[in-house]
Amino acid sequence: MADIRAICAIGTSGQLGRHGVLPWEGRPERPFVEDVERFFDITRGHVLVAGPKTIAAVPEFAARDRTLVTIRSSDDPQEVLARFADRVVYIGGGPRVWDVYAGFIRHWDINRVPYDGEADTWFDPAWLLAGGKAPRP
Ligand SMILES: NC(=O)c1ccc[n+]([C@@H]2O[C@H](COP(=O)([O-])OP(=O)(O)OC[C@H]3O[C@@H](n4cnc5c(N)ncnc54)[C@H](OP(=O)(O)O)[C@@H]3O)[C@@H](O)[C@H]2O)c1
């Protein structure tokens, strides 16, 4: 079974998204820029599995040194993950994806950024406790 991880950034109360993008999209302050840099550093060389909008937001330069996989709700999660058995796989969201894949995830990388504004999409702590599907050691 692949080494399955998740990576996300949240605001101070769990904000994940707003109007289809990150709530802090384009903010020039250091913590927001650093979050984007660390996302690309951490996922470099690995597999990034995510919904269509999240994959579409990955710039072309980053597509060259990682494997991008767009998933749809018709895909079988077990089958998707089985394709990358010898790889580190990051599940990049969005929320509907984490709803389904959370139980497979062994490691969560959650970066909390200093954003306390509005959102329409939120981190769900239940994802951390979703059990039953994690690969056995
Ligand atoms: N802060 C963060 O780290 C972070 C990360 C990711 C996204 N976000 C934000 O979250 C918000 C929402 O993004 P989004 O969810 O619209 O983007 P998305 O990445 O496109 O995810 C939604 C898609 O997931 C697909 N999907 C794949 N497997 C699925 C399954 N088993 N069950 C259900 N759906 C499945 C759906 O495909 P079908 O069309 O086939 O149903 C749907 O189109 C945006 O504002 C985005 O910026 C934030």
PDB file of C-alpha atoms and ligand atoms in Angstrom:
ATOM      1  CA  MET A   1       0.000   0.000   0.000  1.00  0.00           C
ATOM      2  CA  ALA A   2       1.224   3.511  -0.775  1.00  0.00           C
ATOM      3  CA  ASP A   3       2.360   5.894   1.961  1.00  0.00           C
ATOM      4  CA  ILE A   4      -0.767   8.072   1.990  1.00  0.00           C
ATOM      5  CA  ARG A   5      -0.651  11.591   3.381  1.00  0.00           C
ATOM      6  CA  ALA A   6      -2.685  14.777   3.209  1.00  0.00           C
ATOM      7  CA  ILE A   7      -1.577  18.356   2.877  1.00  0.00           C
ATOM      8  CA  CYS A   8      -3.634  21.469   3.459  1.00  0.00           C
ATOM      9  CA  ALA A   9      -3.566  24.995   4.821  1.00  0.00           C
ATOM     10  CA  ILE A  10      -6.185  26.382   7.150  1.00  0.00           C
ATOM     11  CA  GLY A  11      -7.032  29.782   8.604  1.00  0.00           C
ATOM     12  CA  THR A  12      -7.132  30.435  12.334  1.00  0.00           C
ATOM     13  CA  SER A  13     -10.538  28.782  12.720  1.00  0.00           C
ATOM     14  CA  GLY A  14     -10.255  26.117  10.032  1.00  0.00           C
ATOM     15  CA  GLN A  15     -11.035  28.137   6.897  1.00  0.00           C
ATOM     16  CA  LEU A  16     -10.124  26.170   3.753  1.00  0.00           C
ATOM     17  CA  GLY A  17     -11.735  27.904   0.792  1.00  0.00           C
ATOM     18  CA  ARG A  18     -13.833  30.812  -0.431  1.00  0.00           C
ATOM     19  CA  HIS A  19     -15.471  31.290  -3.839  1.00  0.00           C
ATOM     20  CA  GLY A  20     -13.556  28.303  -5.218  1.00  0.00           C
ATOM     21  CA  VAL A  21     -10.066  29.485  -4.247  1.00  0.00           C
ATOM     22  CA  LEU A  22      -7.997  29.780  -1.084  1.00  0.00           C
ATOM     23  CA  PRO A  23      -9.559  32.494   1.132  1.00  0.00           C
ATOM     24  CA  TRP A  24      -6.146  34.242   1.280  1.00  0.00           C
ATOM     25  CA  GLU A  25      -5.396  33.753  -2.434  1.00  0.00           C
ATOM     26  CA  GLY A  26      -2.824  36.273  -3.695  1.00  0.00           C
ATOM     27  CA  ARG A  27      -2.014  37.742  -0.286  1.00  0.00           C
ATOM     28  CA  PRO A  28       1.629  38.893  -0.472  1.00  0.00           C
ATOM     29  CA  GLU A  29       2.545  38.609   3.223  1.00  0.00           C
ATOM     30  CA  ARG A  30       5.299  36.173   4.168  1.00  0.00           C
ATOM     31  CA  PRO A  31       3.215  33.412   5.847  1.00  0.00           C
ATOM     32  CA  PHE A  32       0.952  33.027   2.796  1.00  0.00           C
ATOM     33  CA  VAL A  33       3.824  33.012   0.318  1.00  0.00           C
ATOM     34  CA  GLU A  34       5.734  30.555   2.515  1.00  0.00           C
ATOM     35  CA  ASP A  35       2.720  28.258   2.644  1.00  0.00           C
ATOM     36  CA  VAL A  36       2.654  27.976  -1.137  1.00  0.00           C
ATOM     37  CA  GLU A  37       6.431  27.398  -1.221  1.00  0.00           C
ATOM     38  CA  ARG A  38       6.268  24.648   1.373  1.00  0.00           C
ATOM     39  CA  PHE A  39       3.351  22.964  -0.446  1.00  0.00           C
ATOM     40  CA  PHE A  40       5.498  22.677  -3.576  1.00  0.00           C
ATOM     41  CA  ASP A  41       8.595  21.611  -1.602  1.00  0.00           C
ATOM     42  CA  ILE A  42       6.797  18.889   0.320  1.00  0.00           C
ATOM     43  CA  THR A  43       4.928  17.389  -2.619  1.00  0.00           C
ATOM     44  CA  ARG A  44       7.934  17.500  -5.024  1.00  0.00           C
ATOM     45  CA  GLY A  45       8.727  14.057  -6.458  1.00  0.00           C
ATOM     46  CA  HIS A  46       5.545  12.562  -5.069  1.00  0.00           C
ATOM     47  CA  VAL A  47       2.012  11.876  -6.270  1.00  0.00           C
ATOM     48  CA  LEU A  48      -0.609  14.583  -5.746  1.00  0.00           C
ATOM     49  CA  VAL A  49      -4.158  13.213  -5.938  1.00  0.00           C
ATOM     50  CA  ALA A  50      -6.963  15.793  -5.879  1.00  0.00           C
ATOM     51  CA  GLY A  51     -10.234  16.939  -7.403  1.00  0.00           C
ATOM     52  CA  PRO A  52     -10.277  18.742 -10.761  1.00  0.00           C
ATOM     53  CA  LYS A  53     -10.236  22.319  -9.419  1.00  0.00           C
ATOM     54  CA  THR A  54      -7.384  21.671  -7.005  1.00  0.00           C
ATOM     55  CA  ILE A  55      -5.253  20.003  -9.704  1.00  0.00           C
ATOM     56  CA  ALA A  56      -6.076  22.816 -12.160  1.00  0.00           C
ATOM     57  CA  ALA A  57      -4.650  25.305  -9.646  1.00  0.00           C
ATOM     58  CA  VAL A  58      -1.179  23.668  -9.801  1.00  0.00           C
ATOM     59  CA  PRO A  59       1.074  25.823 -12.025  1.00  0.00           C
ATOM     60  CA  GLU A  60       2.858  24.280 -14.988  1.00  0.00           C
ATOM     61  CA  PHE A  61       6.356  24.457 -13.428  1.00  0.00           C
ATOM     62  CA  ALA A  62       5.177  22.238 -10.567  1.00  0.00           C
ATOM     63  CA  ALA A  63       3.590  19.673 -12.879  1.00  0.00           C
ATOM     64  CA  ARG A  64       7.030  18.718 -14.190  1.00  0.00           C
ATOM     65  CA  ASP A  65       8.515  17.312 -10.986  1.00  0.00           C
ATOM     66  CA  ARG A  66       5.535  15.546  -9.427  1.00  0.00           C
ATOM     67  CA  THR A  67       2.785  13.192 -10.590  1.00  0.00           C
ATOM     68  CA  LEU A  68      -0.610  14.924 -10.746  1.00  0.00           C
ATOM     69  CA  VAL A  69      -3.711  12.747 -10.610  1.00  0.00           C
ATOM     70  CA  THR A  70      -7.219  14.163 -11.062  1.00  0.00           C
ATOM     71  CA  ILE A  71      -9.888  12.079  -9.396  1.00  0.00           C
ATOM     72  CA  ARG A  72     -13.650  12.076  -9.938  1.00  0.00           C
ATOM     73  CA  SER A  73     -16.395  10.776  -7.676  1.00  0.00           C
ATOM     74  CA  SER A  74     -16.853   7.811 -10.020  1.00  0.00           C
ATOM     75  CA  ASP A  75     -13.310   6.587  -9.217  1.00  0.00           C
ATOM     76  CA  ASP A  76     -12.795   3.803  -6.690  1.00  0.00           C
ATOM     77  CA  PRO A  77     -10.389   5.127  -3.998  1.00  0.00           C
ATOM     78  CA  GLN A  78      -8.813   1.695  -3.405  1.00  0.00           C
ATOM     79  CA  GLU A  79      -8.136   1.336  -7.121  1.00  0.00           C
ATOM     80  CA  VAL A  80      -6.686   4.870  -7.403  1.00  0.00           C
ATOM     81  CA  LEU A  81      -4.319   4.314  -4.462  1.00  0.00           C
ATOM     82  CA  ALA A  82      -3.312   0.832  -5.604  1.00  0.00           C
ATOM     83  CA  ARG A  83      -1.830   2.394  -8.771  1.00  0.00           C
ATOM     84  CA  PHE A  84       0.857   4.084  -6.641  1.00  0.00           C
ATOM     85  CA  ALA A  85       1.730   1.314  -4.193  1.00  0.00           C
ATOM     86  CA  ASP A  86       5.455   2.172  -4.082  1.00  0.00           C
ATOM     87  CA  ARG A  87       5.033   5.968  -3.881  1.00  0.00           C
ATOM     88  CA  VAL A  88       4.288   8.688  -1.368  1.00  0.00           C
ATOM     89  CA  VAL A  89       0.790   9.943  -2.225  1.00  0.00           C
ATOM     90  CA  TYR A  90      -0.553  13.293  -1.033  1.00  0.00           C
ATOM     91  CA  ILE A  91      -4.338  13.716  -1.021  1.00  0.00           C
ATOM     92  CA  GLY A  92      -4.787  17.430  -1.760  1.00  0.00           C
ATOM     93  CA  GLY A  93      -8.563  17.849  -1.382  1.00  0.00           C
ATOM     94  CA  GLY A  94     -10.949  19.515  -1.723  1.00  0.00           C
ATOM     95  CA  PRO A  95     -13.287  18.663   1.137  1.00  0.00           C
ATOM     96  CA  ARG A  96     -15.423  16.166  -0.769  1.00  0.00           C
ATOM     97  CA  VAL A  97     -12.251  14.257  -1.578  1.00  0.00           C
ATOM     98  CA  TRP A  98     -11.060  14.237   2.048  1.00  0.00           C
ATOM     99  CA  ASP A  99     -14.560  13.043   3.080  1.00  0.00           C
ATOM    100  CA  VAL A 100     -13.906   9.874   1.101  1.00  0.00           C
ATOM    101  CA  TYR A 101     -10.116   9.418   1.355  1.00  0.00           C
ATOM    102  CA  ALA A 102      -9.588  10.456   5.020  1.00  0.00           C
ATOM    103  CA  GLY A 103      -9.708   6.884   6.275  1.00  0.00           C
ATOM    104  CA  PHE A 104      -6.682   5.950   4.172  1.00  0.00           C
ATOM    105  CA  ILE A 105      -4.492   8.829   5.373  1.00  0.00           C
ATOM    106  CA  ARG A 106      -1.671   8.082   7.813  1.00  0.00           C
ATOM    107  CA  HIS A 107      -0.078  11.530   8.058  1.00  0.00           C
ATOM    108  CA  TRP A 108      -1.715  14.979   7.933  1.00  0.00           C
ATOM    109  CA  ASP A 109       0.343  18.079   7.161  1.00  0.00           C
ATOM    110  CA  ILE A 110      -1.806  21.038   8.218  1.00  0.00           C
ATOM    111  CA  ASN A 111      -0.293  24.503   8.008  1.00  0.00           C
ATOM    112  CA  ARG A 112      -2.196  27.131   9.977  1.00  0.00           C
ATOM    113  CA  VAL A 113      -1.910  30.574   8.351  1.00  0.00           C
ATOM    114  CA  PRO A 114      -2.832  33.905   9.973  1.00  0.00           C
ATOM    115  CA  TYR A 115      -6.182  34.370   8.183  1.00  0.00           C
ATOM    116  CA  ASP A 116      -9.243  35.121  10.327  1.00  0.00           C
ATOM    117  CA  GLY A 117     -11.702  36.195   7.611  1.00  0.00           C
ATOM    118  CA  GLU A 118     -14.654  34.647   5.821  1.00  0.00           C
ATOM    119  CA  ALA A 119     -14.844  31.235   4.169  1.00  0.00           C
ATOM    120  CA  ASP A 120     -17.407  28.943   2.590  1.00  0.00           C
ATOM    121  CA  THR A 121     -15.357  25.761   3.000  1.00  0.00           C
ATOM    122  CA  TRP A 122     -13.968  24.482   6.277  1.00  0.00           C
ATOM    123  CA  PHE A 123     -11.557  21.877   7.619  1.00  0.00           C
ATOM    124  CA  ASP A 124     -13.474  19.031   9.258  1.00  0.00           C
ATOM    125  CA  PRO A 125     -11.627  17.587  12.316  1.00  0.00           C
ATOM    126  CA  ALA A 126     -13.586  14.357  11.832  1.00  0.00           C
ATOM    127  CA  TRP A 127     -11.229  13.632   8.916  1.00  0.00           C
ATOM    128  CA  LEU A 128      -8.412  13.084  11.433  1.00  0.00           C
ATOM    129  CA  LEU A 129     -10.428  10.408  13.210  1.00  0.00           C
ATOM    130  CA  ALA A 130     -11.813   8.623  10.164  1.00  0.00           C
ATOM    131  CA  GLY A 131     -10.705   5.064  10.709  1.00  0.00           C
ATOM    132  CA  GLY A 132     -10.947   1.610   9.404  1.00  0.00           C
ATOM    133  CA  LYS A 133      -9.224   2.020   6.071  1.00  0.00           C
ATOM    134  CA  ALA A 134      -5.668   2.895   7.120  1.00  0.00           C
ATOM    135  CA  PRO A 135      -3.100   0.472   5.755  1.00  0.00           C
ATOM    136  CA  ARG A 136      -1.730  -1.941   8.342  1.00  0.00           C
ATOM    137  CA  PRO A 137       1.931  -1.387   9.215  1.00  0.00           C
TER     138      PRO A 137
HETATM  139  N1  LIG B   1      -6.803  25.224   1.984  1.00  0.00           N
HETATM  140  C1  LIG B   1      -6.474  24.120   1.322  1.00  0.00           C
HETATM  141  O1  LIG B   1      -5.453  23.476   1.615  1.00  0.00           O
HETATM  142  C2  LIG B   1      -7.363  23.656   0.217  1.00  0.00           C
HETATM  143  C3  LIG B   1      -7.094  22.475  -0.487  1.00  0.00           C
HETATM  144  C4  LIG B   1      -7.966  22.067  -1.489  1.00  0.00           C
HETATM  145  C5  LIG B   1      -9.065  22.850  -1.809  1.00  0.00           C
HETATM  146  N2  LIG B   1      -9.275  23.995  -1.084  1.00  0.00           N
HETATM  147  C6  LIG B   1     -10.443  24.847  -1.360  1.00  0.00           C
HETATM  148  O2  LIG B   1     -11.625  24.116  -1.184  1.00  0.00           O
HETATM  149  C7  LIG B   1     -12.646  24.706  -1.975  1.00  0.00           C
HETATM  150  C8  LIG B   1     -13.417  23.622  -2.658  1.00  0.00           C
HETATM  151  O3  LIG B   1     -12.614  22.970  -3.625  1.00  0.00           O
HETATM  152  P1  LIG B   1     -13.379  21.872  -4.448  1.00  0.00           P
HETATM  153  O4  LIG B   1     -13.815  20.779  -3.513  1.00  0.00           O
HETATM  154  O5  LIG B   1     -14.450  22.511  -5.274  1.00  0.00           O
HETATM  155  O6  LIG B   1     -12.282  21.395  -5.435  1.00  0.00           O
HETATM  156  P2  LIG B   1     -11.964  20.052  -6.150  1.00  0.00           P
HETATM  157  O7  LIG B   1     -10.531  19.823  -5.883  1.00  0.00           O
HETATM  158  O8  LIG B   1     -12.338  20.163  -7.582  1.00  0.00           O
HETATM  159  O9  LIG B   1     -12.816  18.887  -5.465  1.00  0.00           O
HETATM  160  C9  LIG B   1     -14.185  18.633  -5.854  1.00  0.00           C
HETATM  161  C10 LIG B   1     -14.177  17.518  -6.816  1.00  0.00           C
HETATM  162  O10 LIG B   1     -13.752  16.350  -6.138  1.00  0.00           O
HETATM  163  C11 LIG B   1     -14.118  15.305  -6.979  1.00  0.00           C
HETATM  164  N3  LIG B   1     -14.074  13.984  -6.336  1.00  0.00           N
HETATM  165  C12 LIG B   1     -13.129  13.059  -6.587  1.00  0.00           C
HETATM  166  N4  LIG B   1     -13.342  11.947  -5.892  1.00  0.00           N
HETATM  167  C13 LIG B   1     -14.469  12.129  -5.186  1.00  0.00           C
HETATM  168  C14 LIG B   1     -15.209  11.310  -4.332  1.00  0.00           C
HETATM  169  N5  LIG B   1     -14.836  10.052  -4.069  1.00  0.00           N
HETATM  170  N6  LIG B   1     -16.342  11.807  -3.777  1.00  0.00           N
HETATM  171  C15 LIG B   1     -16.723  13.079  -4.073  1.00  0.00           C
HETATM  172  N7  LIG B   1     -16.067  13.902  -4.915  1.00  0.00           N
HETATM  173  C16 LIG B   1     -14.948  13.432  -5.474  1.00  0.00           C
HETATM  174  C17 LIG B   1     -15.495  15.675  -7.478  1.00  0.00           C
HETATM  175  O11 LIG B   1     -15.575  15.119  -8.761  1.00  0.00           O
HETATM  176  P3  LIG B   1     -16.974  14.896  -9.546  1.00  0.00           P
HETATM  177  O12 LIG B   1     -17.149  16.178 -10.318  1.00  0.00           O
HETATM  178  O13 LIG B   1     -16.710  13.702 -10.375  1.00  0.00           O
HETATM  179  O14 LIG B   1     -18.059  14.702  -8.515  1.00  0.00           O
HETATM  180  C18 LIG B   1     -15.482  17.190  -7.490  1.00  0.00           C
HETATM  181  O15 LIG B   1     -15.454  17.708  -8.797  1.00  0.00           O
HETATM  182  C19 LIG B   1     -11.983  25.724  -2.875  1.00  0.00           C
HETATM  183  O16 LIG B   1     -12.255  27.013  -2.367  1.00  0.00           O
HETATM  184  C20 LIG B   1     -10.521  25.369  -2.765  1.00  0.00           C
HETATM  185  O17 LIG B   1      -9.694  26.508  -2.919  1.00  0.00           O
HETATM  186  C21 LIG B   1      -8.468  24.400  -0.105  1.00  0.00           C
END
